[in-house]
Coordinates of C-alpha atoms and ligand atoms in Angstrom, one line a residue:
X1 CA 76.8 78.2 153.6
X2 CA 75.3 79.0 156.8
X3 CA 72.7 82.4 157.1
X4 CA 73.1 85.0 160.0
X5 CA 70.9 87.8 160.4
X6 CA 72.1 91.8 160.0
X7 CA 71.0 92.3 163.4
X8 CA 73.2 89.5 164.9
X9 CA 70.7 86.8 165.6
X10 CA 71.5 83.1 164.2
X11 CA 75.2 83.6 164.7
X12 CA 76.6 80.2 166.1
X13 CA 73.3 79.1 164.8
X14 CA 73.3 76.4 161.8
X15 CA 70.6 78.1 159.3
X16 CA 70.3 77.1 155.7
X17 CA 69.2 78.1 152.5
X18 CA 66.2 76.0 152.8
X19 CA 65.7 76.5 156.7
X20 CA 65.5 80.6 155.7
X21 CA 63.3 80.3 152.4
X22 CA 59.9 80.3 153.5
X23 CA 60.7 82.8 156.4
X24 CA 60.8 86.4 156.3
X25 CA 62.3 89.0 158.9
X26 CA 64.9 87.0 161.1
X27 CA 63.3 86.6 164.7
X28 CA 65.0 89.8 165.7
X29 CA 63.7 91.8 163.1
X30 CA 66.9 91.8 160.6
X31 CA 67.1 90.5 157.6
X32 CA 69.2 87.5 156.6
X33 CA 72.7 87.1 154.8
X34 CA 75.2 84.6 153.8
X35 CA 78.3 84.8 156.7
X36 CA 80.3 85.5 153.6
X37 CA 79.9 85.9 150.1
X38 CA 81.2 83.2 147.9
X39 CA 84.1 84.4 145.6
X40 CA 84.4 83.7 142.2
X41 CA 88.1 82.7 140.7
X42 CA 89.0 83.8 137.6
X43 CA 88.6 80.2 136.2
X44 CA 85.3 80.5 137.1
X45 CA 84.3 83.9 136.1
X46 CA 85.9 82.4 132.2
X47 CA 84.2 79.6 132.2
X48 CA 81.2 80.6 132.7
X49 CA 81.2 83.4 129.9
X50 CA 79.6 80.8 128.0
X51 CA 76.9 79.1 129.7
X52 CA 73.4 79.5 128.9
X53 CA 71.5 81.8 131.5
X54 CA 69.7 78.6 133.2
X55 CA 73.5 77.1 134.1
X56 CA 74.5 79.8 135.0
X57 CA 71.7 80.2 137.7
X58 CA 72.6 77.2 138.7
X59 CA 76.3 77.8 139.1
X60 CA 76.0 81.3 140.9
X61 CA 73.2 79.5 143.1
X62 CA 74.7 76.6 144.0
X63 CA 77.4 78.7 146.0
X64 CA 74.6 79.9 148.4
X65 CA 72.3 76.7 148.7
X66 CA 74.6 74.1 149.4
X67 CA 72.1 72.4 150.7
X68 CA 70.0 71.3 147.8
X69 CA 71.4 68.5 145.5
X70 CA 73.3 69.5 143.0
X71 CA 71.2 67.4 140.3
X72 CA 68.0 69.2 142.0
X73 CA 69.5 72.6 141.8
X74 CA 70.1 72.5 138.0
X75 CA 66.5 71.0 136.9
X76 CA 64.7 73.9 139.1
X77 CA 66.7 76.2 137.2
X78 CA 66.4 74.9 133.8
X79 CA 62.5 74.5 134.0
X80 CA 62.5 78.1 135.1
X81 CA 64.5 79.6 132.7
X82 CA 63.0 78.6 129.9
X83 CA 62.5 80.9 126.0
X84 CA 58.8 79.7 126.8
X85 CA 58.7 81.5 130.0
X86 CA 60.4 84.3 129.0
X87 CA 59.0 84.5 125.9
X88 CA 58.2 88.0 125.2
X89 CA 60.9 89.3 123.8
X90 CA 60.7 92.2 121.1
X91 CA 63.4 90.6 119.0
X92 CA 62.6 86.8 118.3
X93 CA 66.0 85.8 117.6
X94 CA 66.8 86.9 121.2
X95 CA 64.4 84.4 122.9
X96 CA 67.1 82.1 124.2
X97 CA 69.2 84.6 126.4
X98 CA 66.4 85.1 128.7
X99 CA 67.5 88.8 129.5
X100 CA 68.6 90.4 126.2
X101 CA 70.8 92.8 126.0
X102 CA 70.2 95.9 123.8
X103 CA 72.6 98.7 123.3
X104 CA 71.2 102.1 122.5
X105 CA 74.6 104.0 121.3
X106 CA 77.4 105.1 122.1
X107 CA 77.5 108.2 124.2
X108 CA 79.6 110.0 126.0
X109 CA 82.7 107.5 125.3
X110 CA 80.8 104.5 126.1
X111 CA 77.9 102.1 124.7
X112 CA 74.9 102.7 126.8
X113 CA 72.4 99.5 127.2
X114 CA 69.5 98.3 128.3
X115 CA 69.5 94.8 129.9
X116 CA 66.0 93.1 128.9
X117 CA 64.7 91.8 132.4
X118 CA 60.9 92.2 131.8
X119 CA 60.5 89.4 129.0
X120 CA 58.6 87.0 131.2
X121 CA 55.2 86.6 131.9
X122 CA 54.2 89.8 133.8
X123 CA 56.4 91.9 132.0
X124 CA 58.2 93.0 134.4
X125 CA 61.8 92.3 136.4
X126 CA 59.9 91.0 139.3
X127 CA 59.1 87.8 137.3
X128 CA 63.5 86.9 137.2
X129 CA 63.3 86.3 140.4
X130 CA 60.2 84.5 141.4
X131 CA 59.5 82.3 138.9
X132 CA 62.8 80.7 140.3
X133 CA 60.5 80.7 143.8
X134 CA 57.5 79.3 142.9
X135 CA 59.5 76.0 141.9
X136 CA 62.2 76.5 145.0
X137 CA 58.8 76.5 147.3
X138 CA 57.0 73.8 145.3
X139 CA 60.5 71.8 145.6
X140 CA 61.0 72.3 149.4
X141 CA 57.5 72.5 150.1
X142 CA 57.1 68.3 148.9
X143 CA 60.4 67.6 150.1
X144 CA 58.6 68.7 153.9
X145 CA 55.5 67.0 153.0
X146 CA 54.2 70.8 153.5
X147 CA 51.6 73.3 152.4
X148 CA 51.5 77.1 152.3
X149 CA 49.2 79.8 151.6
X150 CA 50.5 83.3 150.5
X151 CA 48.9 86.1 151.4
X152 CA 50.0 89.5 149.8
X153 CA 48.8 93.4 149.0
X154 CA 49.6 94.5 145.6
X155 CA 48.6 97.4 143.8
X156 CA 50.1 95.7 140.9
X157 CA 53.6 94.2 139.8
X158 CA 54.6 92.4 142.8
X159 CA 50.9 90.1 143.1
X160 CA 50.9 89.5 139.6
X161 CA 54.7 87.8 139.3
X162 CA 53.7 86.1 142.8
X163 CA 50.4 84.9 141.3
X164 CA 52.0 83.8 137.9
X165 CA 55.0 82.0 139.4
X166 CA 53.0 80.3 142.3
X167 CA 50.1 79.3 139.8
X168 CA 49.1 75.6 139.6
X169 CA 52.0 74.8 142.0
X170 CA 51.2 71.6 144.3
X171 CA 51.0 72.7 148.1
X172 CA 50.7 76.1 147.6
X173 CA 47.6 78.9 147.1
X174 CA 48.0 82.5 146.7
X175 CA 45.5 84.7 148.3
X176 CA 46.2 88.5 146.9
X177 CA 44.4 91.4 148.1
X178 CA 43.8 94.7 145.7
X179 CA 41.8 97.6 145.8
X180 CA 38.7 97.2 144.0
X181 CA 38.7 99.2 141.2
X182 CA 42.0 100.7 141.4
X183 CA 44.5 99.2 139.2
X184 CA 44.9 100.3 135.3
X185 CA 42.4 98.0 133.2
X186 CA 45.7 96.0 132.0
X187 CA 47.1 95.6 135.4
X188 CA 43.5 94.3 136.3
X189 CA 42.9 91.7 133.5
X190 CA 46.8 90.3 133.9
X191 CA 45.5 89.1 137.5
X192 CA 42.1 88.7 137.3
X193 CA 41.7 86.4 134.3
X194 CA 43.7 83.6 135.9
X195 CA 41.4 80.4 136.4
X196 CA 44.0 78.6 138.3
X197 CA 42.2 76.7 141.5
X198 CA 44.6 78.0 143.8
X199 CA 45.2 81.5 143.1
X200 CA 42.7 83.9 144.9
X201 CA 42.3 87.0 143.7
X202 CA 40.4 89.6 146.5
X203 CA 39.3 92.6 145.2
X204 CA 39.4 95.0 148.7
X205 CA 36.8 97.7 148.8
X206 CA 39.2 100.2 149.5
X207 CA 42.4 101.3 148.6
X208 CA 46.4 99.6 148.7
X209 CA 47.2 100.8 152.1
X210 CA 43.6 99.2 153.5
X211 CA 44.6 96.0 151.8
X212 CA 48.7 96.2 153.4
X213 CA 47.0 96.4 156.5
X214 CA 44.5 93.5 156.0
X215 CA 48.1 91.4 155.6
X216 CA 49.4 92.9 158.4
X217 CA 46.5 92.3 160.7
X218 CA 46.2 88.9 159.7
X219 CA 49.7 88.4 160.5
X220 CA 49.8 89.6 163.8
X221 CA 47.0 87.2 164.6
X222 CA 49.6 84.2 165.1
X223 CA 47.6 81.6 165.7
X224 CA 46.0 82.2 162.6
X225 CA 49.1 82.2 160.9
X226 CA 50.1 79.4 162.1
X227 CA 47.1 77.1 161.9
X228 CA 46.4 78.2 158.3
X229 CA 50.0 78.2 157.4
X230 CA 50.4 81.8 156.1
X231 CA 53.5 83.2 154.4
X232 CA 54.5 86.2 152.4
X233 CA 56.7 86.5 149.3
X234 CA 57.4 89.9 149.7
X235 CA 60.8 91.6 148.7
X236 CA 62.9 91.2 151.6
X237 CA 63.0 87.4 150.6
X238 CA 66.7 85.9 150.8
X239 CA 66.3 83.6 147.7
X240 CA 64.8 86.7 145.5
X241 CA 67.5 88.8 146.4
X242 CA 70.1 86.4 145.1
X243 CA 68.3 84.9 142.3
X244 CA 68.6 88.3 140.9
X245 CA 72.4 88.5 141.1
X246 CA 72.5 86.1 138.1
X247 CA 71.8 89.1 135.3
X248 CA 74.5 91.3 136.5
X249 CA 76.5 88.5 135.7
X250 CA 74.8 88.0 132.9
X251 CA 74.8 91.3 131.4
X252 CA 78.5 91.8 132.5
X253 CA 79.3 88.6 129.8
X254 CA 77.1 90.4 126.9
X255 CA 78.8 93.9 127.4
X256 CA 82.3 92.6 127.4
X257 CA 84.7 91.0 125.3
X258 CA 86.8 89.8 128.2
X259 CA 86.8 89.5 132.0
X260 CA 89.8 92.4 132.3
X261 CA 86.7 94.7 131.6
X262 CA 84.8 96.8 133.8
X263 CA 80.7 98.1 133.1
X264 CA 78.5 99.9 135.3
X265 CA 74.8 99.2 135.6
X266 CA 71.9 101.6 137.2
X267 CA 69.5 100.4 138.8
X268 CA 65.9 101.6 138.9
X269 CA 65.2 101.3 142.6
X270 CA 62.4 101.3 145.2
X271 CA 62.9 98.3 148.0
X272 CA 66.4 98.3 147.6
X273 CA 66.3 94.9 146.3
X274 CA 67.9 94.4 142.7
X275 CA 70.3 96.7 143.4
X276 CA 71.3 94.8 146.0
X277 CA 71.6 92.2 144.2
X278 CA 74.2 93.8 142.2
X279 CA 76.3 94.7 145.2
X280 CA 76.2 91.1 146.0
X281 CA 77.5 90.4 142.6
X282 CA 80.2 92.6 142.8
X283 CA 81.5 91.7 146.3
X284 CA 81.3 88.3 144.8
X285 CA 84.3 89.3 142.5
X286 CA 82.1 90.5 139.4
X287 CA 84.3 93.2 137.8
X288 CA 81.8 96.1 138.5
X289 CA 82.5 99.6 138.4
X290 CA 79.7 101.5 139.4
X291 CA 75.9 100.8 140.7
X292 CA 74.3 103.7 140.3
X293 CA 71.2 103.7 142.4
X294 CA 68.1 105.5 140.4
X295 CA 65.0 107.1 142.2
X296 CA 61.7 108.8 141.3
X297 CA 60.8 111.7 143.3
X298 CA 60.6 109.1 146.5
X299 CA 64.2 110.0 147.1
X300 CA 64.8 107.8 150.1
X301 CA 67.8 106.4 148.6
X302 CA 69.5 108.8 146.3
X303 CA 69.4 111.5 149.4
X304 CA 71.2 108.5 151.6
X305 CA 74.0 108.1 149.0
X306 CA 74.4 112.0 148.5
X307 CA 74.4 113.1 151.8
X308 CA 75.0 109.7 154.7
X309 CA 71.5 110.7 156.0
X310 CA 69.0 108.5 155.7
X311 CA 65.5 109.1 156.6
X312 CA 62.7 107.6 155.7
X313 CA 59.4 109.1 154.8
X314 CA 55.4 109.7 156.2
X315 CA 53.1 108.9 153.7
X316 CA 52.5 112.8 153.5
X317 CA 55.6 112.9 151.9
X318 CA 55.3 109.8 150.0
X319 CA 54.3 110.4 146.0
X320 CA 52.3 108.4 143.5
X321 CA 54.1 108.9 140.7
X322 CA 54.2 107.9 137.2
X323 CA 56.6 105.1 138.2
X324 CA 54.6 103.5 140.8
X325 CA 56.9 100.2 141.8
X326 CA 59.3 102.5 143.0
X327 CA 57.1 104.8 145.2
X328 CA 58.4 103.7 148.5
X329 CA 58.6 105.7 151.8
X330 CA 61.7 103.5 153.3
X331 CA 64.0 100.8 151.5
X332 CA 62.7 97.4 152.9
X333 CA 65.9 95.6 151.9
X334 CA 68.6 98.8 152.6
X335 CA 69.9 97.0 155.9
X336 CA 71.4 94.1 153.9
X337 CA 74.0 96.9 152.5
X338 CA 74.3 98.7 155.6
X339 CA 75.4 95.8 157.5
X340 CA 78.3 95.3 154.6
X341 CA 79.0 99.0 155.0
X342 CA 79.5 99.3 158.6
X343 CA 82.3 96.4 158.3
X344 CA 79.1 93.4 159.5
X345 CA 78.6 95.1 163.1
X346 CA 75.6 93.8 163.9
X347 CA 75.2 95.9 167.1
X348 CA 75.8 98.9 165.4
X349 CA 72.7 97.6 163.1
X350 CA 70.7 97.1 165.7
X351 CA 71.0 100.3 166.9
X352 CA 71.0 102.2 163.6
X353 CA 67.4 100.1 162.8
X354 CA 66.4 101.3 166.3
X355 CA 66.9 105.0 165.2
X356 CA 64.8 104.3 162.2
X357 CA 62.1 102.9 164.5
X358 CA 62.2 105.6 167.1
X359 CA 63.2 108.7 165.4
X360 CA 62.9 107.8 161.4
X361 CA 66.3 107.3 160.1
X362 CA 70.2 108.0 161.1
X363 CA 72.7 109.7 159.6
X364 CA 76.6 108.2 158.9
X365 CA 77.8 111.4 157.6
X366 CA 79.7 112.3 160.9
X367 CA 80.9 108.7 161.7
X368 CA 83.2 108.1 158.4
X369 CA 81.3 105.1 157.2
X370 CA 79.0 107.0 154.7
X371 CA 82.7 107.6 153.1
X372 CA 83.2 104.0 152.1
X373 CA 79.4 103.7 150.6
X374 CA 81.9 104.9 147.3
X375 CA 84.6 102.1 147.8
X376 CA 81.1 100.2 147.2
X377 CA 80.7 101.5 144.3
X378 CA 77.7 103.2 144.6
X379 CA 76.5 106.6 143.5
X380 CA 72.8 107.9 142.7
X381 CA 70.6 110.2 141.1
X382 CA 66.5 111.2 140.9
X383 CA 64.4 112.0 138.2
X384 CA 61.0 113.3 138.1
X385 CA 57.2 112.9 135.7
X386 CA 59.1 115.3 133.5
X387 CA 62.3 113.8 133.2
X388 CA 60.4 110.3 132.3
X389 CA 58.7 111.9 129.8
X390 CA 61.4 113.8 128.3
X391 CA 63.9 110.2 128.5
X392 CA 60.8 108.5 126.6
X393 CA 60.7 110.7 123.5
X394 CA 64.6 111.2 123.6
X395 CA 65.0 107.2 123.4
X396 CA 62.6 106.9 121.0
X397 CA 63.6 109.5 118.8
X398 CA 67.1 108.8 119.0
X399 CA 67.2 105.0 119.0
X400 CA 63.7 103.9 117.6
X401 CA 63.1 102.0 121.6
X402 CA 60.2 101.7 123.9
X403 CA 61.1 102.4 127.6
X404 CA 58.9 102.1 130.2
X405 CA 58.4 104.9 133.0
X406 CA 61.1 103.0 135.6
X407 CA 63.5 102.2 133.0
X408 CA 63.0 105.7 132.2
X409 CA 63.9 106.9 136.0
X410 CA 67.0 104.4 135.2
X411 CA 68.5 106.1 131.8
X412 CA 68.3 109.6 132.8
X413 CA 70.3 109.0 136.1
X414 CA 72.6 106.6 133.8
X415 CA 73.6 110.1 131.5
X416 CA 74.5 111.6 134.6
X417 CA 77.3 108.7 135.7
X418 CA 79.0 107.9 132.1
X419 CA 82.9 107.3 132.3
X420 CA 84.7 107.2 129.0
X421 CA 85.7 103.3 128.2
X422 CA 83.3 102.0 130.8
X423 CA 79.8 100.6 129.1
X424 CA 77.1 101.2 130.9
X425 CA 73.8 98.6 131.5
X426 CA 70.9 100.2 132.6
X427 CA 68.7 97.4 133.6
X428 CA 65.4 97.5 132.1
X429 CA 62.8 96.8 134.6
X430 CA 59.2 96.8 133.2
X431 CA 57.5 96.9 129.3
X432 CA 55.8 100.6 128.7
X433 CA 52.7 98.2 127.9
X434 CA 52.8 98.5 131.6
X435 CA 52.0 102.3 132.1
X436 CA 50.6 103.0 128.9
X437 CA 49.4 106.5 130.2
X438 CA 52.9 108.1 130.4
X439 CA 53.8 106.7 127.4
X440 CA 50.9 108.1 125.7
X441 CA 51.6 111.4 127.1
X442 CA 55.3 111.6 126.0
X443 CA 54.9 109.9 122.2
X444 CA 51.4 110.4 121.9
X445 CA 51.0 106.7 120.3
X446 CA 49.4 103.6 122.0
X447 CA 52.4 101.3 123.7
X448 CA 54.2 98.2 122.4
X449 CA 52.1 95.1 123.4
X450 CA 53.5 92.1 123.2
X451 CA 51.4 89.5 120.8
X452 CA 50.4 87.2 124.1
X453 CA 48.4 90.3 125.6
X454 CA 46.5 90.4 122.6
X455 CA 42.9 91.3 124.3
X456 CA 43.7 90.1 127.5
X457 CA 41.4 92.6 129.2
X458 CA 38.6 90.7 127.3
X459 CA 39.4 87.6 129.2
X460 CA 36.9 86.3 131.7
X461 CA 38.1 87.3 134.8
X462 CA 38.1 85.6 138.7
X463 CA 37.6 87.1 141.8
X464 CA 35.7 88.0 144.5
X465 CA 34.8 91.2 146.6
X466 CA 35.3 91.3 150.1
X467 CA 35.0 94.3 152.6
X468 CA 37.8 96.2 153.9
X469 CA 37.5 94.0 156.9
X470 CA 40.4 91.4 157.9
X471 CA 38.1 89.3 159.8
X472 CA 36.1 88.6 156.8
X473 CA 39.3 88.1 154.7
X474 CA 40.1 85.6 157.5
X475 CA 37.3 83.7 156.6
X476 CA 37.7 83.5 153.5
X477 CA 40.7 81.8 153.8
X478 CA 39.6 79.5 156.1
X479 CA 36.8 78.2 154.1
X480 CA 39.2 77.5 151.4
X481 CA 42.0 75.5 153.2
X482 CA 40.0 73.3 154.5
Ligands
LIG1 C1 59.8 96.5 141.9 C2 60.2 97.4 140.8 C3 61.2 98.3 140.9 C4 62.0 98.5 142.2 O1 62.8 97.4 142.5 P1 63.4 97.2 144.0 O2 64.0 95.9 144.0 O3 62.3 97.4 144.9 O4 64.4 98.3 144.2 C5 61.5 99.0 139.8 N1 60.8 98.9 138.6 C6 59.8 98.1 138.5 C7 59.0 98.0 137.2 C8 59.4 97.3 139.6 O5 58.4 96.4 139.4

């Protein structure tokens, strides 16, 4: 399997999985894919009906990183995929599947579902995907005889999965910056009360963007980067991306009797990046019908797939709304699918990418291609506060389930794409523990919280309070890789 990048650079070039998994962007800006997606036979697709999730991680991985041992391969993804690590499930007898699935009812000729991806340690989807990277780096990392320090900006989900899947991993600290004072008291005592030696948790004083463009300075100073070894884990990571194909498979086996079938699955989307996941699994041979793409009021993406025109946002017109890990102003990981749709023309990338750089987006309505986004199978939908909180109480009422705010977004765009005979998954991104405020609003009750959270934000808590100065968050690295 050798890795090109959507803007054409690396082609002719030998790149493997490992050689691109501590990398970001591609050195000419694009982001990286396989030269062609592996396809599944039919022998495969029946045999592995039965595995357990953690083989069948291995067997959907395997076809992208041929070049880790297969023996290797299959004990990273059995210690990660463990009942113990995703362990809070609401049902106990579901703790071995990993992601659950849980169907709702039956409506409008089909079982609707949710697919359970939030079970593990941050309680949210995030944690799928880079659990499987903290022991991926940890693996290659030794292998090298190398170290690394992450630096990120969260204003939640994303540093807490990075911090609990990198913690107590040998060669590797995490240094997280978030806004002092900012994040929901849960949110807060999920990061701060971990003791682990090498994860650094840097209370900003200032706000998310000040701390985004902390990393960003800091990693434009390449020297720095360089001598203290700085990486990133942010979405646009290859091996995230594909770990996350896994649960469409996944959910595809619990939905289905047999692989003749055909489900749909929305998608609650900000980054672009499970979703694409999903379109990986289906070009992969996965017998999927539709992916419905499902935004909040940050309609970057639904407005692409309604109308070919894709435009990305100010942060005038970017909203914090009640389902904040979507609240995006451009799709970080949306090239990866424009590159399949425009037939793998990387020129044509490179120029479209330009637009977005120069004049903020590009429309494909005129050219014909936005026409074959559908052969994709994809289709979209919004939703706003109120729809969230209307889903909520409707779900609750009806069904006697918990959804958070995003799986929220995720089930109202669902009711919108139902085809008689066709189930549809809507994948379950986050706990409502999460974003207990909405919840609150819509049911007027406190949220589910799983037993290990149990007075967490009594914990004592580590971290340290630097100014909104990059040169001082410099130094505080450097006095602690020495
Ligand atoms: C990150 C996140 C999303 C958006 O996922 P993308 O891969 O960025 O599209 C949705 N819901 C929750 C809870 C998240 O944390």
């Amino acid at each position: 399997m050798n890795y090109i990048s959507t803007r054409g650079a690396g082609i002719g070039e030998r790149h493997t999985f490992s050689d691109i998994l501590l990398g970001g962007l591609a050195k000419d800006g694009g982001l990286y894919l396989p030269n062609e997606y592996p396809k599944v036979s039919a022998d495969e697709l029946a045999r592995w009906r039965a595995l357990p999730y953690a083989d069948l991680a291995f067997e959907i991985l395997r076809k992208f990183s041929d070049d880790i041992p297969d023996e290797d391969l299959r004990e990273l993804t059995r210690r990660t995929y463990t009942a113990q690590v995703y362990c809070n499930v609401r049902d106990e007898e579901n703790a071995a599947q990993i992601t659950p699935l849980k169907t709702l009812g039956v409506e409008g000729g089909t079982p609707l579902s949710l697919l359970e991806l939030s079970n593990g340690p941050t309680l949210a989807f995030k944690d799928m995907a880079m659990q499987l990277l903290g022991n991926l780096f940890e693996y290659t990392l030794a292998k090298h005889g190398q170290t690394l320090n992450i630096l990120g900006a969260t204003s939640g989900d994303t540093g807490s999965a990075a911090e609990y899947a990198m913690r107590g991993k040998k060669g590797i600290r995490v240094f997280m910056l978030s806004p002092h004072k900012k994040m929901s008291a849960f949110q807060t005592a999920q990061m701060y009360s971990l003791q682990d030696p090498n994860i650094f948790n840097i209370a900003i004083e200032g706000v998310f963007d000040d701390c985004q463009d902390i990393v960003k300075a800091v990693s434009n100073d390449h020297a720095f980067k360089a001598q203290q070894k700085i990486g990133t884990v942010n979405s646009i990571n290859w091996a995230r991306v594909v770990a996350q194909v896994v649960y469409y498979f996944k959910g595809y086996f619990a939905a289905t009797k047999s692989n003749d079938e055909r489900v749909s699955f929305t998608v609650p989307s900000g980054n672009f990046g499970n979703v694409c996941a999903g379109h990986i699994a289906r070009m992969m041979g996965l017998p999927v019908e539709k992916l419905v793409v499902a935004t909040n009021e940050n309609d970057v993406l639904d407005e692409f797939f309604r109308t070919g025109i894709y435009r990305v946002r100010k942060s005038s017109e970017t909203y914090h709304t009640s389902s904040p890990s979507m609240d995006i102003s451009k799709a970080s990981n949306f090239e990866r699918f424009v590159f399949d749709l425009l037939g793998r023309d990387p020129k044509r990338v490179l120029q479209l990418f330009r637009d977005v750089e120069e004049k903020g987006g590009f429309d494909l309505q005129a050219s014909g291609d936005f026409a074959r986004a559908q052969e994709f199978g994809f289709v979209s939908g919004r939703s706003s506060h109120d729809d969230r909180v209307d889903t909520i109480r409707d779900v609750f009422e009806q069904y006697d389930t918990m959804i958070d705010t995003h799986t929220a977004d995720g089930v109202k765009v669902a009711r919108e794409h139902l085809q008689a005979g066709i189930p549809m998954i809507v994948l379950e991104t986050a706990q409502p523990i999460k974003f207990g405020e909405t919840i609150r609003e819509a049911l007027e009750r406190e949220p589910e919280r799983p037993a290990a959270f149990s007075g967490i934000e009594d914990l004592p808590q580590r971290f340290e309070v630097l100014a909104n100065d990059a040169e001082r968050v410099k130094e505080f690295v450097a006095e602690r890789t020495r």
